[in-house]
Amino acid sequence: MTTPDSDGLLAEQLLRLTRRVHRIQKRHLEQRGLGVTPAQARLLRTLAHCDAPPRMADLAQRLEVVPRAVTTLVDGLETSGMARRMPDPTNRRVIRIELTDDGHKAVQELRRARVSAAEEILDPLTTVEREVLGGLLDALVDGAPERRRGRTC
C-alpha cells in the first residue's frame, strides 16, 4: 500500500527521470548532427509508423498538439528535405505528409540515437532489473487504453 508521501516521492522520481531521459536523448540527437529538434524527431518517428501518409489533422491528434504546431514542424522538415506535402488522391482539399528518402534515413539515425541514449540511461541496471522495469513501464503505458483508440496512423 502506498501513502500520499510515497506517491509524491514516486511522482518526483518519474519527473526527474523524464527530464533526464529528455536531456540524454537530446544530446545523442545533437551528436548525430541531423539538424532536427526533439519535436521534429517525434514527428519523423510518427510518420515512419504510419501505414499511409497521414493528414495534418491526424498528425496533430496523434502528437496531441494543435494543428498549427504540426504545420510549423512539417515546414521545418520540408525545408530540410525530410518530409513533403502531397495532395490526397481522392480529395484535393486534403494535404498528406510523407517521408522522403532523406526522412527515412533520418529515422534510421534517430533509432540509433535512441538506442545509444537508452543504453546510457539503463547502464546502471542489471538484466533482471531491466526486465522488471520493462514490465512496469508496459503496465503504466497500457494503463490508458483510451489513448490508443481513434488513431489513424
PDB file of C-alpha atoms in Angstrom, residues 2-123:
ATOM      1  CA  THR A   2       1.268   3.433  -0.844  1.00  0.00           C
ATOM      2  CA  THR A   3       0.963   6.561   1.204  1.00  0.00           C
ATOM      3  CA  PRO A   4       0.496  10.105  -0.076  1.00  0.00           C
ATOM      4  CA  ASP A   5       4.157  10.801   0.775  1.00  0.00           C
ATOM      5  CA  SER A   6       5.445   7.791  -1.163  1.00  0.00           C
ATOM      6  CA  ASP A   7       3.211   8.696  -4.128  1.00  0.00           C
ATOM      7  CA  GLY A   8       4.644  12.211  -4.052  1.00  0.00           C
ATOM      8  CA  LEU A   9       8.187  10.859  -3.988  1.00  0.00           C
ATOM      9  CA  LEU A  10       7.409   8.474  -6.835  1.00  0.00           C
ATOM     10  CA  ALA A  11       5.893  11.301  -8.878  1.00  0.00           C
ATOM     11  CA  GLU A  12       9.015  13.395  -8.315  1.00  0.00           C
ATOM     12  CA  GLN A  13      11.252  10.478  -9.332  1.00  0.00           C
ATOM     13  CA  LEU A  14       9.245   9.983 -12.528  1.00  0.00           C
ATOM     14  CA  LEU A  15       9.512  13.675 -13.385  1.00  0.00           C
ATOM     15  CA  ARG A  16      13.261  13.677 -12.724  1.00  0.00           C
ATOM     16  CA  LEU A  17      13.701  10.569 -14.866  1.00  0.00           C
ATOM     17  CA  THR A  18      11.647  12.095 -17.669  1.00  0.00           C
ATOM     18  CA  ARG A  19      13.814  15.223 -17.644  1.00  0.00           C
ATOM     19  CA  ARG A  20      16.992  13.103 -17.600  1.00  0.00           C
ATOM     20  CA  VAL A  21      15.782  10.956 -20.493  1.00  0.00           C
ATOM     21  CA  HIS A  22      14.913  14.088 -22.482  1.00  0.00           C
ATOM     22  CA  ARG A  23      18.349  15.653 -21.830  1.00  0.00           C
ATOM     23  CA  ILE A  24      20.227  12.484 -22.761  1.00  0.00           C
ATOM     24  CA  GLN A  25      18.158  11.872 -25.900  1.00  0.00           C
ATOM     25  CA  LYS A  26      18.605  15.499 -26.956  1.00  0.00           C
ATOM     26  CA  ARG A  27      22.378  15.196 -26.517  1.00  0.00           C
ATOM     27  CA  HIS A  28      22.525  11.968 -28.530  1.00  0.00           C
ATOM     28  CA  LEU A  29      20.362  13.565 -31.216  1.00  0.00           C
ATOM     29  CA  GLU A  30      22.650  16.605 -31.412  1.00  0.00           C
ATOM     30  CA  GLN A  31      25.715  14.344 -31.643  1.00  0.00           C
ATOM     31  CA  ARG A  32      24.228  12.725 -34.764  1.00  0.00           C
ATOM     32  CA  GLY A  33      24.133  16.133 -36.479  1.00  0.00           C
ATOM     33  CA  LEU A  34      20.737  15.621 -38.083  1.00  0.00           C
ATOM     34  CA  GLY A  35      19.688  19.207 -37.521  1.00  0.00           C
ATOM     35  CA  VAL A  36      16.251  18.294 -36.154  1.00  0.00           C
ATOM     36  CA  THR A  37      14.643  19.335 -32.923  1.00  0.00           C
ATOM     37  CA  PRO A  38      13.237  16.755 -30.490  1.00  0.00           C
ATOM     38  CA  ALA A  39       9.736  17.720 -31.664  1.00  0.00           C
ATOM     39  CA  GLN A  40      10.697  17.204 -35.310  1.00  0.00           C
ATOM     40  CA  ALA A  41      12.280  13.876 -34.381  1.00  0.00           C
ATOM     41  CA  ARG A  42       8.997  12.823 -32.779  1.00  0.00           C
ATOM     42  CA  LEU A  43       7.119  13.798 -35.940  1.00  0.00           C
ATOM     43  CA  LEU A  44       9.563  11.827 -38.083  1.00  0.00           C
ATOM     44  CA  ARG A  45       9.090   8.745 -35.884  1.00  0.00           C
ATOM     45  CA  THR A  46       5.315   9.168 -36.066  1.00  0.00           C
ATOM     46  CA  LEU A  47       5.387   9.424 -39.858  1.00  0.00           C
ATOM     47  CA  ALA A  48       7.543   6.301 -40.028  1.00  0.00           C
ATOM     48  CA  HIS A  49       4.889   4.336 -38.121  1.00  0.00           C
ATOM     49  CA  CYS A  50       2.007   5.346 -40.392  1.00  0.00           C
ATOM     50  CA  ASP A  51       0.814   2.833 -42.958  1.00  0.00           C
ATOM     51  CA  ALA A  52      -0.116   5.625 -45.378  1.00  0.00           C
ATOM     52  CA  PRO A  53       0.725   9.333 -45.485  1.00  0.00           C
ATOM     53  CA  PRO A  54      -1.454  10.970 -42.812  1.00  0.00           C
ATOM     54  CA  ARG A  55      -3.366  14.223 -42.916  1.00  0.00           C
ATOM     55  CA  MET A  56      -2.068  17.122 -40.860  1.00  0.00           C
ATOM     56  CA  ALA A  57      -5.092  16.787 -38.549  1.00  0.00           C
ATOM     57  CA  ASP A  58      -4.265  13.114 -37.966  1.00  0.00           C
ATOM     58  CA  LEU A  59      -0.710  14.044 -37.021  1.00  0.00           C
ATOM     59  CA  ALA A  60      -1.909  16.752 -34.644  1.00  0.00           C
ATOM     60  CA  GLN A  61      -4.206  14.250 -32.939  1.00  0.00           C
ATOM     61  CA  ARG A  62      -1.522  11.587 -32.753  1.00  0.00           C
ATOM     62  CA  LEU A  63       1.051  14.023 -31.356  1.00  0.00           C
ATOM     63  CA  GLU A  64      -1.538  15.622 -29.071  1.00  0.00           C
ATOM     64  CA  VAL A  65      -0.751  19.125 -30.290  1.00  0.00           C
ATOM     65  CA  VAL A  66      -2.689  21.846 -32.085  1.00  0.00           C
ATOM     66  CA  PRO A  67      -2.684  21.630 -35.891  1.00  0.00           C
ATOM     67  CA  ARG A  68      -0.682  24.870 -36.169  1.00  0.00           C
ATOM     68  CA  ALA A  69       2.186  23.197 -34.291  1.00  0.00           C
ATOM     69  CA  VAL A  70       2.245  20.378 -36.839  1.00  0.00           C
ATOM     70  CA  THR A  71       2.343  22.913 -39.670  1.00  0.00           C
ATOM     71  CA  THR A  72       5.447  24.501 -38.172  1.00  0.00           C
ATOM     72  CA  LEU A  73       7.129  21.112 -37.670  1.00  0.00           C
ATOM     73  CA  VAL A  74       6.312  19.984 -41.214  1.00  0.00           C
ATOM     74  CA  ASP A  75       7.609  23.307 -42.585  1.00  0.00           C
ATOM     75  CA  GLY A  76      10.967  22.635 -40.945  1.00  0.00           C
ATOM     76  CA  LEU A  77      11.154  19.036 -42.133  1.00  0.00           C
ATOM     77  CA  GLU A  78      10.099  20.048 -45.627  1.00  0.00           C
ATOM     78  CA  THR A  79      12.783  22.745 -45.741  1.00  0.00           C
ATOM     79  CA  SER A  80      15.404  20.185 -44.733  1.00  0.00           C
ATOM     80  CA  GLY A  81      14.144  17.709 -47.341  1.00  0.00           C
ATOM     81  CA  MET A  82      12.989  15.054 -44.862  1.00  0.00           C
ATOM     82  CA  ALA A  83       9.238  15.307 -45.497  1.00  0.00           C
ATOM     83  CA  ARG A  84       6.937  16.567 -48.209  1.00  0.00           C
ATOM     84  CA  ARG A  85       3.352  17.630 -48.540  1.00  0.00           C
ATOM     85  CA  MET A  86       1.305  15.847 -51.171  1.00  0.00           C
ATOM     86  CA  PRO A  87      -2.306  16.210 -52.272  1.00  0.00           C
ATOM     87  CA  ASP A  88      -4.731  13.498 -51.251  1.00  0.00           C
ATOM     88  CA  PRO A  89      -5.610  11.498 -54.378  1.00  0.00           C
ATOM     89  CA  THR A  90      -9.324  11.448 -53.541  1.00  0.00           C
ATOM     90  CA  ASN A  91      -9.849  14.914 -52.018  1.00  0.00           C
ATOM     91  CA  ARG A  92      -7.837  17.823 -53.384  1.00  0.00           C
ATOM     92  CA  ARG A  93      -8.577  19.911 -50.277  1.00  0.00           C
ATOM     93  CA  VAL A  94      -6.648  17.465 -48.098  1.00  0.00           C
ATOM     94  CA  ILE A  95      -2.871  17.560 -47.791  1.00  0.00           C
ATOM     95  CA  ARG A  96      -0.984  14.489 -46.666  1.00  0.00           C
ATOM     96  CA  ILE A  97       2.549  14.288 -45.314  1.00  0.00           C
ATOM     97  CA  GLU A  98       5.092  11.669 -46.277  1.00  0.00           C
ATOM     98  CA  LEU A  99       8.725  10.980 -45.544  1.00  0.00           C
ATOM     99  CA  THR A 100      11.291  11.479 -48.287  1.00  0.00           C
ATOM    100  CA  ASP A 101      14.286   9.200 -48.746  1.00  0.00           C
ATOM    101  CA  ASP A 102      16.271  11.610 -46.560  1.00  0.00           C
ATOM    102  CA  GLY A 103      13.491  11.404 -43.983  1.00  0.00           C
ATOM    103  CA  HIS A 104      13.701   7.611 -43.925  1.00  0.00           C
ATOM    104  CA  LYS A 105      17.478   7.843 -43.468  1.00  0.00           C
ATOM    105  CA  ALA A 106      16.971  10.330 -40.634  1.00  0.00           C
ATOM    106  CA  VAL A 107      14.529   7.943 -38.931  1.00  0.00           C
ATOM    107  CA  GLN A 108      17.186   5.205 -39.018  1.00  0.00           C
ATOM    108  CA  GLU A 109      19.710   7.589 -37.497  1.00  0.00           C
ATOM    109  CA  LEU A 110      17.146   8.623 -34.863  1.00  0.00           C
ATOM    110  CA  ARG A 111      16.668   4.975 -33.930  1.00  0.00           C
ATOM    111  CA  ARG A 112      20.401   4.574 -33.440  1.00  0.00           C
ATOM    112  CA  ALA A 113      20.469   7.728 -31.296  1.00  0.00           C
ATOM    113  CA  ARG A 114      17.590   6.432 -29.164  1.00  0.00           C
ATOM    114  CA  VAL A 115      19.268   3.065 -28.682  1.00  0.00           C
ATOM    115  CA  SER A 116      22.530   4.677 -27.586  1.00  0.00           C
ATOM    116  CA  ALA A 117      20.623   7.022 -25.255  1.00  0.00           C
ATOM    117  CA  ALA A 118      18.702   4.073 -23.782  1.00  0.00           C
ATOM    118  CA  GLU A 119      21.944   2.172 -23.241  1.00  0.00           C
ATOM    119  CA  GLU A 120      23.326   5.131 -21.321  1.00  0.00           C
ATOM    120  CA  ILE A 121      20.176   5.517 -19.232  1.00  0.00           C
ATOM    121  CA  LEU A 122      19.821   1.805 -18.470  1.00  0.00           C
ATOM    122  CA  ASP A 123      23.522   1.155 -17.862  1.00  0.00           C
TER     123      ASP A 123
END
